PDB file of C-alpha atoms in Angstrom:
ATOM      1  CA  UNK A1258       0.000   0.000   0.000  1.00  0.00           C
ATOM      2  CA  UNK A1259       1.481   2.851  -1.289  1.00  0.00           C
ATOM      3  CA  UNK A1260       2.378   6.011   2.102  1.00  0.00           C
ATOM      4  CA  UNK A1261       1.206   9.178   2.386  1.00  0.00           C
ATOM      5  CA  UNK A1262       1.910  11.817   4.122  1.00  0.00           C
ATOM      6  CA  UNK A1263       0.141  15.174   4.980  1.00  0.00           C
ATOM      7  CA  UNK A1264       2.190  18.492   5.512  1.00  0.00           C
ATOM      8  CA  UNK A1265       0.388  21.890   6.708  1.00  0.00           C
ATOM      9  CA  UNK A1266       1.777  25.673   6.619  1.00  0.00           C
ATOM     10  CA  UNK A1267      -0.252  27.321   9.209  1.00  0.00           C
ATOM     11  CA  UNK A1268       0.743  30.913   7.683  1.00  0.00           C
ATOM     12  CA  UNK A1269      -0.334  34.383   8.602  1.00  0.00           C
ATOM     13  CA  UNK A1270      -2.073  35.656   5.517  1.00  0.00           C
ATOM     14  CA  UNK A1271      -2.570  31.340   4.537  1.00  0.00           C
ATOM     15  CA  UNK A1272      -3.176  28.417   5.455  1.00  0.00           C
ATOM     16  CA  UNK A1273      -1.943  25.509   2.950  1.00  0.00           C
ATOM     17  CA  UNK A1274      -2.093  21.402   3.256  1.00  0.00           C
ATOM     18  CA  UNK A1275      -0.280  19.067   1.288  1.00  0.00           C
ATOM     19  CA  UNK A1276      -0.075  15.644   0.400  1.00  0.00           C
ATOM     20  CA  UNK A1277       3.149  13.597  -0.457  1.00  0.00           C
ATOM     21  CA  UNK A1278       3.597   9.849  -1.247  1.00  0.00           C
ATOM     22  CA  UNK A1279       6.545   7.407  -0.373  1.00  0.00           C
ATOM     23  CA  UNK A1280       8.558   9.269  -2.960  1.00  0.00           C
ATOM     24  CA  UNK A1281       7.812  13.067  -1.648  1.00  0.00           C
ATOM     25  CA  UNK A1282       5.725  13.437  -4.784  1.00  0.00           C
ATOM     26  CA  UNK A1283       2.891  15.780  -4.574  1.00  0.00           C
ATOM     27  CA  UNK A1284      -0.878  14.362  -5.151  1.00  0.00           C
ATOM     28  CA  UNK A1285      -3.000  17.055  -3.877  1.00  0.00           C
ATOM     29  CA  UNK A1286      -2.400  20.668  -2.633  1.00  0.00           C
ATOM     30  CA  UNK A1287      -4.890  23.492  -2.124  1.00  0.00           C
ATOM     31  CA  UNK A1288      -5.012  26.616   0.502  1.00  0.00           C
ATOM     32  CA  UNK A1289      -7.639  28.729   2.467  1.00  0.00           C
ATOM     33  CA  UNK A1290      -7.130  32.235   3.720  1.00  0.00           C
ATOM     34  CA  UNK A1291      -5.846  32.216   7.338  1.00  0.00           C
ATOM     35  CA  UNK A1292      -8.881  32.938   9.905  1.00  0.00           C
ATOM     36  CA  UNK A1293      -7.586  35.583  12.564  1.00  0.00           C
ATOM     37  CA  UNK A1294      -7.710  36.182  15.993  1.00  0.00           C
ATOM     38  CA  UNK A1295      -9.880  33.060  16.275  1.00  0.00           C
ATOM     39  CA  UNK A1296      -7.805  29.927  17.771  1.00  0.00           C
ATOM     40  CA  UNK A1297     -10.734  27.343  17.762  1.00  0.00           C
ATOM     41  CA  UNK A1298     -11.344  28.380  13.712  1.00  0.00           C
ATOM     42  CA  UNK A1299      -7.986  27.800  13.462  1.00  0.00           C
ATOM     43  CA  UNK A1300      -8.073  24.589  14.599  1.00  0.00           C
ATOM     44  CA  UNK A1301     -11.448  23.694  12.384  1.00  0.00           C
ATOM     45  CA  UNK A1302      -9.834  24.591   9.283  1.00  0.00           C
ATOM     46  CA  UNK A1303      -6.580  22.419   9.790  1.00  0.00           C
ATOM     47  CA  UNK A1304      -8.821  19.786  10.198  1.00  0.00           C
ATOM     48  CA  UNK A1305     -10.785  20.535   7.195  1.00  0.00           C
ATOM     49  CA  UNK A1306      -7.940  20.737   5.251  1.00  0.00           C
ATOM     50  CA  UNK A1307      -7.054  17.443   6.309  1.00  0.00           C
ATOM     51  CA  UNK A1308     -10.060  15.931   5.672  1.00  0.00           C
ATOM     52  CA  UNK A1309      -9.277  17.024   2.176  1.00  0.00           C
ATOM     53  CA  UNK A1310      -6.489  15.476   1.701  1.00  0.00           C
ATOM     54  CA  UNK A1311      -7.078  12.448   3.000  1.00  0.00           C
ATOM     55  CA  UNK A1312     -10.375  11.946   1.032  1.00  0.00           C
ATOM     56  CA  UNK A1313      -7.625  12.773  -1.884  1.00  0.00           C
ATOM     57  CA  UNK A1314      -5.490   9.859  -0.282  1.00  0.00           C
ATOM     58  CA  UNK A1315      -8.655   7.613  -0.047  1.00  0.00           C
ATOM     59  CA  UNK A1316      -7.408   6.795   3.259  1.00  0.00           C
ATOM     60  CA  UNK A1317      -7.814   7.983   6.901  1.00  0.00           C
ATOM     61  CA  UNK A1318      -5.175   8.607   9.995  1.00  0.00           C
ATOM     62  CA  UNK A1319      -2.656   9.543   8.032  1.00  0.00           C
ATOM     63  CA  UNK A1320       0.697  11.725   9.948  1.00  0.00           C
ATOM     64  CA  UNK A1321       0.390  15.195   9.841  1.00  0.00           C
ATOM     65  CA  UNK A1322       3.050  17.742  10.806  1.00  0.00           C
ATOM     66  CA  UNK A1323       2.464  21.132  10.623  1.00  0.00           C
ATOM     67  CA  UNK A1324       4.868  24.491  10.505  1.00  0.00           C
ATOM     68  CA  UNK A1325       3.729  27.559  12.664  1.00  0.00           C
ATOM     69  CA  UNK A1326       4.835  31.200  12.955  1.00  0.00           C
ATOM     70  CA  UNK A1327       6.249  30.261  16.495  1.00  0.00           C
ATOM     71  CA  UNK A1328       7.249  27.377  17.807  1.00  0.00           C
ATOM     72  CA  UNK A1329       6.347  25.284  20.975  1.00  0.00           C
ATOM     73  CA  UNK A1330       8.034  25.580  24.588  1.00  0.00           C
ATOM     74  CA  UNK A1331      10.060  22.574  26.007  1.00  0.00           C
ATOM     75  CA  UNK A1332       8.572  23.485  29.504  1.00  0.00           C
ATOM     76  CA  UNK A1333       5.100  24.362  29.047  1.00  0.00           C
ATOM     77  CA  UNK A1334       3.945  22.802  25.858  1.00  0.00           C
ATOM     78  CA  UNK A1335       2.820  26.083  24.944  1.00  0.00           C
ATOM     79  CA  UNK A1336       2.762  27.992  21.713  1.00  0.00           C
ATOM     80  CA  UNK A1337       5.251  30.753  21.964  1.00  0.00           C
ATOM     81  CA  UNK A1338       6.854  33.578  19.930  1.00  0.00           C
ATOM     82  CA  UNK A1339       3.941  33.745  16.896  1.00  0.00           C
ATOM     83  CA  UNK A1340       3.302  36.988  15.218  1.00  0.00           C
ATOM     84  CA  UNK A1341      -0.280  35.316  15.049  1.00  0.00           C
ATOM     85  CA  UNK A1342      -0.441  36.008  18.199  1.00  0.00           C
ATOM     86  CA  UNK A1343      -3.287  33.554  19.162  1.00  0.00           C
ATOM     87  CA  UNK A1344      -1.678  30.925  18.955  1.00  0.00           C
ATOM     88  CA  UNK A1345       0.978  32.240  22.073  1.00  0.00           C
ATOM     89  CA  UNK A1346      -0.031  30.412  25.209  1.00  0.00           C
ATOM     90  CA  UNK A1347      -1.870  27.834  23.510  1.00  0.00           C
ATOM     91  CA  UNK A1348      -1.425  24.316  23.703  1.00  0.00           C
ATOM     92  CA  UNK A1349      -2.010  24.099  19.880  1.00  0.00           C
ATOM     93  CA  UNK A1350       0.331  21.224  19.634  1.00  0.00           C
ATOM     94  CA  UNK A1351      -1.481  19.206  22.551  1.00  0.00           C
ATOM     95  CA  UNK A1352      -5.567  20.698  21.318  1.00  0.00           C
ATOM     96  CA  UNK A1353      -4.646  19.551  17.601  1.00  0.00           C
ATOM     97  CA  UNK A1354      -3.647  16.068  18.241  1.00  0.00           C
ATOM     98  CA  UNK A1355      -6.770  15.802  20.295  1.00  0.00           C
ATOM     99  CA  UNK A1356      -8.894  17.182  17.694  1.00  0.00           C
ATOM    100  CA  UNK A1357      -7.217  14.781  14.975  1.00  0.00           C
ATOM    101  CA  UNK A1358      -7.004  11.903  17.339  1.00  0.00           C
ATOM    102  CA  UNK A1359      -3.123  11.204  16.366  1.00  0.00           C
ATOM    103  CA  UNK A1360      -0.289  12.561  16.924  1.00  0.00           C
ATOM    104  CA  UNK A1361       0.600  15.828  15.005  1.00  0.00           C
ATOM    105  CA  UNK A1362       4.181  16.780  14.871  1.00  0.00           C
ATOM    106  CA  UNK A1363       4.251  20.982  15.262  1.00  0.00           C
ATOM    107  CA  UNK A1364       7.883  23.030  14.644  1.00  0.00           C
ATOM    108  CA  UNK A1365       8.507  26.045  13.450  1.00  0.00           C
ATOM    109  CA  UNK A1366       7.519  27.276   9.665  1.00  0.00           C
ATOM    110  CA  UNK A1367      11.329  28.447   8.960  1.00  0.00           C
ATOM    111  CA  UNK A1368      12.557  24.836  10.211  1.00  0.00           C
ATOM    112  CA  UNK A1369      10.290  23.620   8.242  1.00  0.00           C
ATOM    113  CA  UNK A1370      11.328  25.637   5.170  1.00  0.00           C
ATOM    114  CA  UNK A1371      15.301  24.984   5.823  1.00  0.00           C
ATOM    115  CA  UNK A1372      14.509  20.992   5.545  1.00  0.00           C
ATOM    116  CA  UNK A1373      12.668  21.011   2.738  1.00  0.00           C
ATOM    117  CA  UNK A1374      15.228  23.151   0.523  1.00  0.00           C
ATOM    118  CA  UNK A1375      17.991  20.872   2.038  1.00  0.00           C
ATOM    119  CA  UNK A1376      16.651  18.283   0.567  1.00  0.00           C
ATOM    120  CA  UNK A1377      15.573  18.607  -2.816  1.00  0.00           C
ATOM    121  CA  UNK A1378      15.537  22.256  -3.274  1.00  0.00           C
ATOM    122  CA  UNK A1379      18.030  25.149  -3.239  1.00  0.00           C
ATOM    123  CA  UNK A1380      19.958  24.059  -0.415  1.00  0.00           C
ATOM    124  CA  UNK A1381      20.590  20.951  -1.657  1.00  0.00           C
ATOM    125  CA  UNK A1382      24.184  19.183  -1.515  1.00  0.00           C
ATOM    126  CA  UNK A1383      25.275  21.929   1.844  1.00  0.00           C
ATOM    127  CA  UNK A1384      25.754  20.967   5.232  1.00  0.00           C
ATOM    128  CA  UNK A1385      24.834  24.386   6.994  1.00  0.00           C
ATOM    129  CA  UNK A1386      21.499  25.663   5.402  1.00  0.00           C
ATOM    130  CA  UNK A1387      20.147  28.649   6.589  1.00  0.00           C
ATOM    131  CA  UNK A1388      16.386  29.455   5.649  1.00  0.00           C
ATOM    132  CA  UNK A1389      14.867  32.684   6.189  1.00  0.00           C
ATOM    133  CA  UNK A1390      11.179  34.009   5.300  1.00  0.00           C
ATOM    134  CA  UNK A1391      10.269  37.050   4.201  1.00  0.00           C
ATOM    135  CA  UNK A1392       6.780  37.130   5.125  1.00  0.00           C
ATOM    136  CA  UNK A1393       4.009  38.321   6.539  1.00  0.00           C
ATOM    137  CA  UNK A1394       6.883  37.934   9.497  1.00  0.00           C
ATOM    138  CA  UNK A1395      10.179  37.448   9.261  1.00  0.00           C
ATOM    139  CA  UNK A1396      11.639  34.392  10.977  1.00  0.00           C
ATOM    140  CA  UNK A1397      14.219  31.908   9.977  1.00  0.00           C
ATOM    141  CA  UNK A1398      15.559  28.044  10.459  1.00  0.00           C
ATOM    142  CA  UNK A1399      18.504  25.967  10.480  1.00  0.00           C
ATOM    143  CA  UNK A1400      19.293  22.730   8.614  1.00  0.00           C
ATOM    144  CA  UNK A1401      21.849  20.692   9.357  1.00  0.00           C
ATOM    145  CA  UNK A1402      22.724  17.576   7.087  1.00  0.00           C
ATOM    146  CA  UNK A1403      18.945  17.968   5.893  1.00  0.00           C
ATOM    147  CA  UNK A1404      18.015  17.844   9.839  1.00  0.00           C
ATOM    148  CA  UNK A1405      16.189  20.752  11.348  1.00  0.00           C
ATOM    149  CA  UNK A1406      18.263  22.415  14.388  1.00  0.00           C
ATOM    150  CA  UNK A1407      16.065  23.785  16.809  1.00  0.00           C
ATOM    151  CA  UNK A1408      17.564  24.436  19.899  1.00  0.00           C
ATOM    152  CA  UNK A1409      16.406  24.135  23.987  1.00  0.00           C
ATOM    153  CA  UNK A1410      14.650  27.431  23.447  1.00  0.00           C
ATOM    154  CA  UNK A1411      13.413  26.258  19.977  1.00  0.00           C
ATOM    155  CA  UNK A1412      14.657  29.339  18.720  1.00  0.00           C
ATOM    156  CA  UNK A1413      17.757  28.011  17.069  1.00  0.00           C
ATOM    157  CA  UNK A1414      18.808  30.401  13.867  1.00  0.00           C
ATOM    158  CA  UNK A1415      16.256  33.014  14.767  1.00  0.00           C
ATOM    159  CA  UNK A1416      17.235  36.464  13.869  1.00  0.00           C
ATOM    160  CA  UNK A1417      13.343  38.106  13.272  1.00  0.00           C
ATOM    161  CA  UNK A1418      13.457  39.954  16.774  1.00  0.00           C
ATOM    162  CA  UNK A1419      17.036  40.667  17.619  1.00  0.00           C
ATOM    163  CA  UNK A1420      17.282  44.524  16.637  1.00  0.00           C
ATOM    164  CA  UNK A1421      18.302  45.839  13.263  1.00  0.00           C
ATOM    165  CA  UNK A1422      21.960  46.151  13.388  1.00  0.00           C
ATOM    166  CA  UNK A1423      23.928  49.443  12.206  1.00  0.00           C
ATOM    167  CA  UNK A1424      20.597  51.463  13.000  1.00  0.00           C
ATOM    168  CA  UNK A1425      20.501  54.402  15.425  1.00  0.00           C
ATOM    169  CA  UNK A1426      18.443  54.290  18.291  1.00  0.00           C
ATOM    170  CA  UNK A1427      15.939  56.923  16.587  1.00  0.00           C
ATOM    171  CA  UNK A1428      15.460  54.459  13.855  1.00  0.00           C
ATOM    172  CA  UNK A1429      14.599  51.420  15.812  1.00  0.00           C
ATOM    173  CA  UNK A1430      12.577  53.128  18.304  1.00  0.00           C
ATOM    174  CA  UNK A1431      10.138  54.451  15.650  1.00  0.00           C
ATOM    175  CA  UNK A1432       9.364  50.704  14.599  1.00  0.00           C
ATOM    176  CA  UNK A1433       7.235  49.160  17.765  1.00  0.00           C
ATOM    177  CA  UNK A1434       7.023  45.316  17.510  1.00  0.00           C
ATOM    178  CA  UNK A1435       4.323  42.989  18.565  1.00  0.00           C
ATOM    179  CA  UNK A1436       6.986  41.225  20.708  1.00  0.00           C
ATOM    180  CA  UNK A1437       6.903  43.706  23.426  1.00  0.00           C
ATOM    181  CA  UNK A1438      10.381  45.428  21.943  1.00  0.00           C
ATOM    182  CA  UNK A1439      11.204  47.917  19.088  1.00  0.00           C
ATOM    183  CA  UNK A1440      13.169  48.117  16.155  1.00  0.00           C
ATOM    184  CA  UNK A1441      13.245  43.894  15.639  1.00  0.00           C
ATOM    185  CA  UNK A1442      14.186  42.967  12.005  1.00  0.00           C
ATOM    186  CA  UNK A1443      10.747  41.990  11.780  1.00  0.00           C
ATOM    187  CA  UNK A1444       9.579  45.145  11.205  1.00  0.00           C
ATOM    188  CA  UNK A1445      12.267  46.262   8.646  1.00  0.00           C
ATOM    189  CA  UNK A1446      12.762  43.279   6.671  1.00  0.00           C
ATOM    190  CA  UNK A1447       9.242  41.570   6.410  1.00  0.00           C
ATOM    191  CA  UNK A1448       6.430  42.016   3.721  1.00  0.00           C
ATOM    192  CA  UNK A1449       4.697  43.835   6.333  1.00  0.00           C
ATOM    193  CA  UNK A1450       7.893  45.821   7.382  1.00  0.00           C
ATOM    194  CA  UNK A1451       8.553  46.771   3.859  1.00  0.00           C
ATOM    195  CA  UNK A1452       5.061  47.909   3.385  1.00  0.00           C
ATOM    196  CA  UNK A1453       5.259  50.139   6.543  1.00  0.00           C
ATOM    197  CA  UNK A1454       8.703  51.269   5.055  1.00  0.00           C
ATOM    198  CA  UNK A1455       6.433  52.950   2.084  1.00  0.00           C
ATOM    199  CA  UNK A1456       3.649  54.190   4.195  1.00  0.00           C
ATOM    200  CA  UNK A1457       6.071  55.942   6.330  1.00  0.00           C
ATOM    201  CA  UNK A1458       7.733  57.611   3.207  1.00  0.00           C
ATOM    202  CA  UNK A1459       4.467  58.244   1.427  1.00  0.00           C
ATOM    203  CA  UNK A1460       1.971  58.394   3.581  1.00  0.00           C
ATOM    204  CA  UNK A1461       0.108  55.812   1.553  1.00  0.00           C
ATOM    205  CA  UNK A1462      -0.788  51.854   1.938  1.00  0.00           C
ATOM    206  CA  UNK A1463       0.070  50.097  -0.473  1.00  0.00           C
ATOM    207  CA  UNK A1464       1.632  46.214  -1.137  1.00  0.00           C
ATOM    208  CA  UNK A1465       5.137  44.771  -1.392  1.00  0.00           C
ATOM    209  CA  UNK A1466       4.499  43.632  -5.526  1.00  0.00           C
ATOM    210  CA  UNK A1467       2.853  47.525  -5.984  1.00  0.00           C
ATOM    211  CA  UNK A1468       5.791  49.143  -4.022  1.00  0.00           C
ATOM    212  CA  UNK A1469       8.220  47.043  -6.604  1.00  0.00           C
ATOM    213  CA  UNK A1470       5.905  48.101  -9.766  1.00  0.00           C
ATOM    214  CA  UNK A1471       5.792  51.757  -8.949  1.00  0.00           C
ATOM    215  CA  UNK A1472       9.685  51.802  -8.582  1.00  0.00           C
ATOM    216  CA  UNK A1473      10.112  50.100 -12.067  1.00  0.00           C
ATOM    217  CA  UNK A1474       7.748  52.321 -13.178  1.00  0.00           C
ATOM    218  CA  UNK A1475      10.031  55.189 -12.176  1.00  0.00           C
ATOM    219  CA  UNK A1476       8.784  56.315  -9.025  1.00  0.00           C
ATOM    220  CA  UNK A1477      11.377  57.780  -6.870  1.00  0.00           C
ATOM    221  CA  UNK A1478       9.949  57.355  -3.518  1.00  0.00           C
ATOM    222  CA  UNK A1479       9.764  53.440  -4.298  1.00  0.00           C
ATOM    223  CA  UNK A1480      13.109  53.347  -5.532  1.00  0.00           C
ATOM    224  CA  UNK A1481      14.684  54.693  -2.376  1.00  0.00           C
ATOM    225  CA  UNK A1482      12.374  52.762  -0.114  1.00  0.00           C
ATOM    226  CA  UNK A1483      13.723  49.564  -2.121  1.00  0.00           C
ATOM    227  CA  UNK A1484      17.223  51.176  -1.928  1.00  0.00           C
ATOM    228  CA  UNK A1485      17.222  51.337   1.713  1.00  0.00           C
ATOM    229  CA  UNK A1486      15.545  47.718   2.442  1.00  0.00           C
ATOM    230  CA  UNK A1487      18.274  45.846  -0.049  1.00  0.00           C
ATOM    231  CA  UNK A1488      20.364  47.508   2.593  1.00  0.00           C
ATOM    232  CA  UNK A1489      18.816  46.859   6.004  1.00  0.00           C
ATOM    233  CA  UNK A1490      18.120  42.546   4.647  1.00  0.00           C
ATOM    234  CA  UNK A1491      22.061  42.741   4.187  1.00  0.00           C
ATOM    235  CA  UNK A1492      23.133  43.975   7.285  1.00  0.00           C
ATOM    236  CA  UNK A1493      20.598  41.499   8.680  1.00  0.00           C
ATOM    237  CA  UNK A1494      21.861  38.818   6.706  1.00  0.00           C
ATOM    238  CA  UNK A1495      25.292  39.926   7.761  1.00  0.00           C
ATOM    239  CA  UNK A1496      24.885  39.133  11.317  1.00  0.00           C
ATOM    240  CA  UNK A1497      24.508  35.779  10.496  1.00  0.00           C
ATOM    241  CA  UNK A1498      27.022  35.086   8.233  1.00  0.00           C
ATOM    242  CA  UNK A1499      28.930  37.170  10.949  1.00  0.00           C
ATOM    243  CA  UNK A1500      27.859  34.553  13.754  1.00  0.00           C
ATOM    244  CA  UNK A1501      27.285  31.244  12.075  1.00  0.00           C
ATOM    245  CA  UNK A1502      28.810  31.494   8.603  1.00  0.00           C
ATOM    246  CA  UNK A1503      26.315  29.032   6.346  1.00  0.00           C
ATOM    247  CA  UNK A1504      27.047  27.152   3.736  1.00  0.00           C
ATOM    248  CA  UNK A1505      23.977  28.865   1.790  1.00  0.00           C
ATOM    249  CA  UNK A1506      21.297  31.507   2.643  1.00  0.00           C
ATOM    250  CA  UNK A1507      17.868  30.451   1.260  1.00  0.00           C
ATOM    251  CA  UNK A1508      15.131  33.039   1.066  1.00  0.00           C
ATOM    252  CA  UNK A1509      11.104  32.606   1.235  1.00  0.00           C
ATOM    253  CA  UNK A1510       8.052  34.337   1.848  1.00  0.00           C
ATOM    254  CA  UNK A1511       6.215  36.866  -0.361  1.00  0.00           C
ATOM    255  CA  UNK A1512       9.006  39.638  -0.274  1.00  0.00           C
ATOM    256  CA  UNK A1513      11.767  36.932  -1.482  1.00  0.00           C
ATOM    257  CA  UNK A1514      10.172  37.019  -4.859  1.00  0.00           C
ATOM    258  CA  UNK A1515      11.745  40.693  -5.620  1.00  0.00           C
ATOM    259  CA  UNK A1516      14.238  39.611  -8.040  1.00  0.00           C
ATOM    260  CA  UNK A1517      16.493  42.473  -7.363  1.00  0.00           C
ATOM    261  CA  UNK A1518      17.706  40.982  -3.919  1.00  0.00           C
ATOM    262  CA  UNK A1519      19.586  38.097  -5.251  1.00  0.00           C
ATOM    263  CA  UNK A1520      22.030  40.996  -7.238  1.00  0.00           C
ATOM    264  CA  UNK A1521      21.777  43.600  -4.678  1.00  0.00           C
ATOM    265  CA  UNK A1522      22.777  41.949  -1.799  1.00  0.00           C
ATOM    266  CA  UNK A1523      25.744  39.878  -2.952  1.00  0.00           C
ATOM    267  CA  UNK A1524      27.327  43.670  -3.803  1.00  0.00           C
ATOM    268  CA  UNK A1525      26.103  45.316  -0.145  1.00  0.00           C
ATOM    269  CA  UNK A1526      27.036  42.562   2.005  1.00  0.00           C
ATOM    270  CA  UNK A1527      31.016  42.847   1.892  1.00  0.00           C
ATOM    271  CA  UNK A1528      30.048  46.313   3.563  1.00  0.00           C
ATOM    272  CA  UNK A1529      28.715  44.559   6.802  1.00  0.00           C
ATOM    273  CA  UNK A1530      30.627  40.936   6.557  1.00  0.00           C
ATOM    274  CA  UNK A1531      33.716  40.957   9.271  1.00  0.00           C
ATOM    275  CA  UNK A1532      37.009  41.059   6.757  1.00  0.00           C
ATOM    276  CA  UNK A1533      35.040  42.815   4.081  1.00  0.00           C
ATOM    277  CA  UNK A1534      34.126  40.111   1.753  1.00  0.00           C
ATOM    278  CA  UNK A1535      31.097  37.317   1.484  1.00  0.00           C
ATOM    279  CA  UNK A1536      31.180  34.613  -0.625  1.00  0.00           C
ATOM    280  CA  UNK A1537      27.902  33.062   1.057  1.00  0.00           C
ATOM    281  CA  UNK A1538      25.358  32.255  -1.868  1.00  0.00           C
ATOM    282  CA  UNK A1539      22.035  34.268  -1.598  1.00  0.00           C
ATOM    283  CA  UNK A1540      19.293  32.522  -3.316  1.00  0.00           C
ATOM    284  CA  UNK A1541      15.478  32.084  -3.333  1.00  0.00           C
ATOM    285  CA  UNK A1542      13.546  28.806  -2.445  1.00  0.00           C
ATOM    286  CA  UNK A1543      12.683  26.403  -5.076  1.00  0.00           C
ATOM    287  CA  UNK A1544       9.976  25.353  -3.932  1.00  0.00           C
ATOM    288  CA  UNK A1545       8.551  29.218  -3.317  1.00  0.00           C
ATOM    289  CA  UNK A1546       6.127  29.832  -0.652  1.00  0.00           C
ATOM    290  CA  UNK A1547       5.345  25.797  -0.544  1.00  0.00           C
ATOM    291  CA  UNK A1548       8.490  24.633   0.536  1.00  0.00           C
ATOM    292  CA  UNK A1549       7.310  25.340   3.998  1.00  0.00           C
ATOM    293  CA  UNK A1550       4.166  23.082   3.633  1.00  0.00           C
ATOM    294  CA  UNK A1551       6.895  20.273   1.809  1.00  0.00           C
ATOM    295  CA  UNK A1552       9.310  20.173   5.121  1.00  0.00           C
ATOM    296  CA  UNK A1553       5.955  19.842   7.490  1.00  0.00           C
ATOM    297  CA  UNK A1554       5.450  16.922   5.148  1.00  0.00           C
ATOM    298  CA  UNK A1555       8.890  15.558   6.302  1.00  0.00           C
ATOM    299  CA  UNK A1556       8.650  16.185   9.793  1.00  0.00           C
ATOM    300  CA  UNK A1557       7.194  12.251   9.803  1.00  0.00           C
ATOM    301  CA  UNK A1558       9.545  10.328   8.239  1.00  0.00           C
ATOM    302  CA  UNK A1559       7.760   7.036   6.376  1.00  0.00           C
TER     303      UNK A1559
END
C-alpha cells in the first residue's frame, strides 16, 4: 500500500495542506485564507484541510506535521513567539492532536522551510542551510545535514526579533514590535515591514508587488524605499554570516520574490561581513512559498 503523508503551513495571511507519497511526490495541494484572531477556527480549518487530503489519499489517519509562525516551549507545551499572536499560550500542539485523534508533529515554519530546501531544493548538496522568510513575518531556520536544528529554546537560527543592526536608536525606536520590543528585524525586513517602510515615506498603503511596480515604473519614492531595504536585509543577513557562517542563505516568503535581492545583496554585504568580503550564496527557495508546507510533510519520516 502505497504512504502518504500530509504536511500543513499554518501561515499568517494562509493556510496551505499538502499531500506527499513514499517518494515526496505531490498528489494534492490546495489553501484557504488564514482565519484571525480566532484559535478554535484555526483549529477547524486544519482539520478541514485534512479531511481534504485524505479523502484525496482515499485513506484515513494519516501523519500530519504542521509548521507555525512560532514554535512550541520545552517546559510548558505552549505555543510561543507567533506573530499570530493567538496561537501564544496555547497548547495548539497538545488541542490539535486531540482534535485529529493522532499525533501531530508541530515546529517552526522556517525549520520547516530549511529541511525542505535541504533536501531537494536550493539548499541541496550543503551541510549548513540557513532558511529565512520574508513574510508576513520574518523568521528563519537551520538545517543541518537535511536535519532541522532547533535548539532548547526552539529558537535556534532566529534572527526576526534581535534589533536591526547598524541602526541608530531613533530608527529602531520608531518601529514598535508585537513582541513587546522595538526596532526587531521583523519590522524592517518583512512584507509587512517593507510595506510600513512605504507608508512611512508616502503616507500611503500600499503592497510589497505595488511598491516594486511603482519603482520600475520610475517612481522615486519606491526606488529609495527599495534602496534602503536591499540595505537593512544585508546587514541582517550579515549578522549571520557574521555569527554562524552558512554554507547557503535560502530566502522565502512573499518579499523573497523581488528579483532584485539576489544581485543587490551579494554587492552590499562585503560592507557589513567581518574582513570585508562574502562569498555566502544568496538565493530564493525552489519550492517558493510551498516549501514550507513540503518540510511539514517531512517532519514524519515514512
Amino acid at each position: 500500500m502505497t504512504e502518504f503523508r500530509i504536511g500543513i503551513d499554518l501561515g499568517g495571511t494562509k493556510t496551505e495542506v499538502i499531500l506527499l507519497n513514499g517518494d515526496s511526490r505531490e498528489l494534492f495541494r490546495t489553501r484557504i485564507p488564514t482565519v484571525r484572531d480566532d484559535y478554535p477556527a484555526t483549529l477547524r480549518d486544519i482539520a478541514g484541510l485534512v479531511a481534504q487530503a485524505e479523502a484525496a489519499a482515499g485513506q484515513t489517519h494519516l501523519p500530519v506535521g504542521i509548521g507555525i509562525p512560532g514554535t512550541v516551549s520545552r517546559k510548558t507545551g505552549f505555543v510561543k513567539n507567533a506573530n499570530s499572536t493567538w496561537l501564544n499560550g496555547k497548547p495548539f500542539q497538545k488541542d490539535l492532536s486531540a482534535f485529529l485523534q493522532r499525533d501531530v508533529k508541530v515546529t517552526n515554519d522556517a525549520n520547516c522551510l530549511a529541511v525542505s530546501e535541504a533536501t531537494d531544493g536550493a539548499g541541496r548538496g550543503y551541510e549548513l542551510v540557513f532558511a529565512g522568510i520574508l513574510g508576513t513575518g520574518c523568521g528563519a531556520g537551520l538545517a543541518y545535514k537535511g536535519a532541522p536544528l532547533v535548539g532548547p529554546n526552539g529558537v535556534a537560527g532566529e534572527w526576526g526579533h534581535n534589533p536591526l543592526p547598524w541602526a541608530s536608536d531613533a530608527t529602531l525606536n520608531a518601529r514598535p514590535c508585537y513582541c513587546g520590543k522595538a526596532g526587531c528585524m521583523e519590522t524592517f525586513l518583512s512584507g509587512t515591514g517593507l510595506c510600513r517602510s512605504y507608508e512611512f515615506a508616502a503616507g500611503e498603503k500600499i503592497k510589497g508587488h505595488e511598491i516594486v511596480a511603482r519603482a520600475l515604473n520610475g517612481e522615486l519614492t519606491a526606488q529609495q524605499v527599495l534602496e534602503n531595504y536591499y540595505d537593512q536585509l544585508a546587514r541582517g543577513l550579515a549578522s549571520i554570516i557574521n555569527s554562524l557562517d552558512p554554507d547557503v542563505i535560502v530566502l522565502g516568503g512573499g518579499a523573497s520574490n523581488i528579483a532584485a535581492i539576489y544581485t543587490e545583496l551579494p554587492k552590499r554585504l562585503p560592507r557589513y561581513v567581518f574582513g570585508g568580503e562574502c562569498d555566502t550564496p544568496i538565493v530564493p527557495a525552489v519550492h517558493g512559498d510551498s516549501s514550507g508546507v513540503r518540510g511539514a510533510a517531512w517532519l514524519n519520516p515514512l
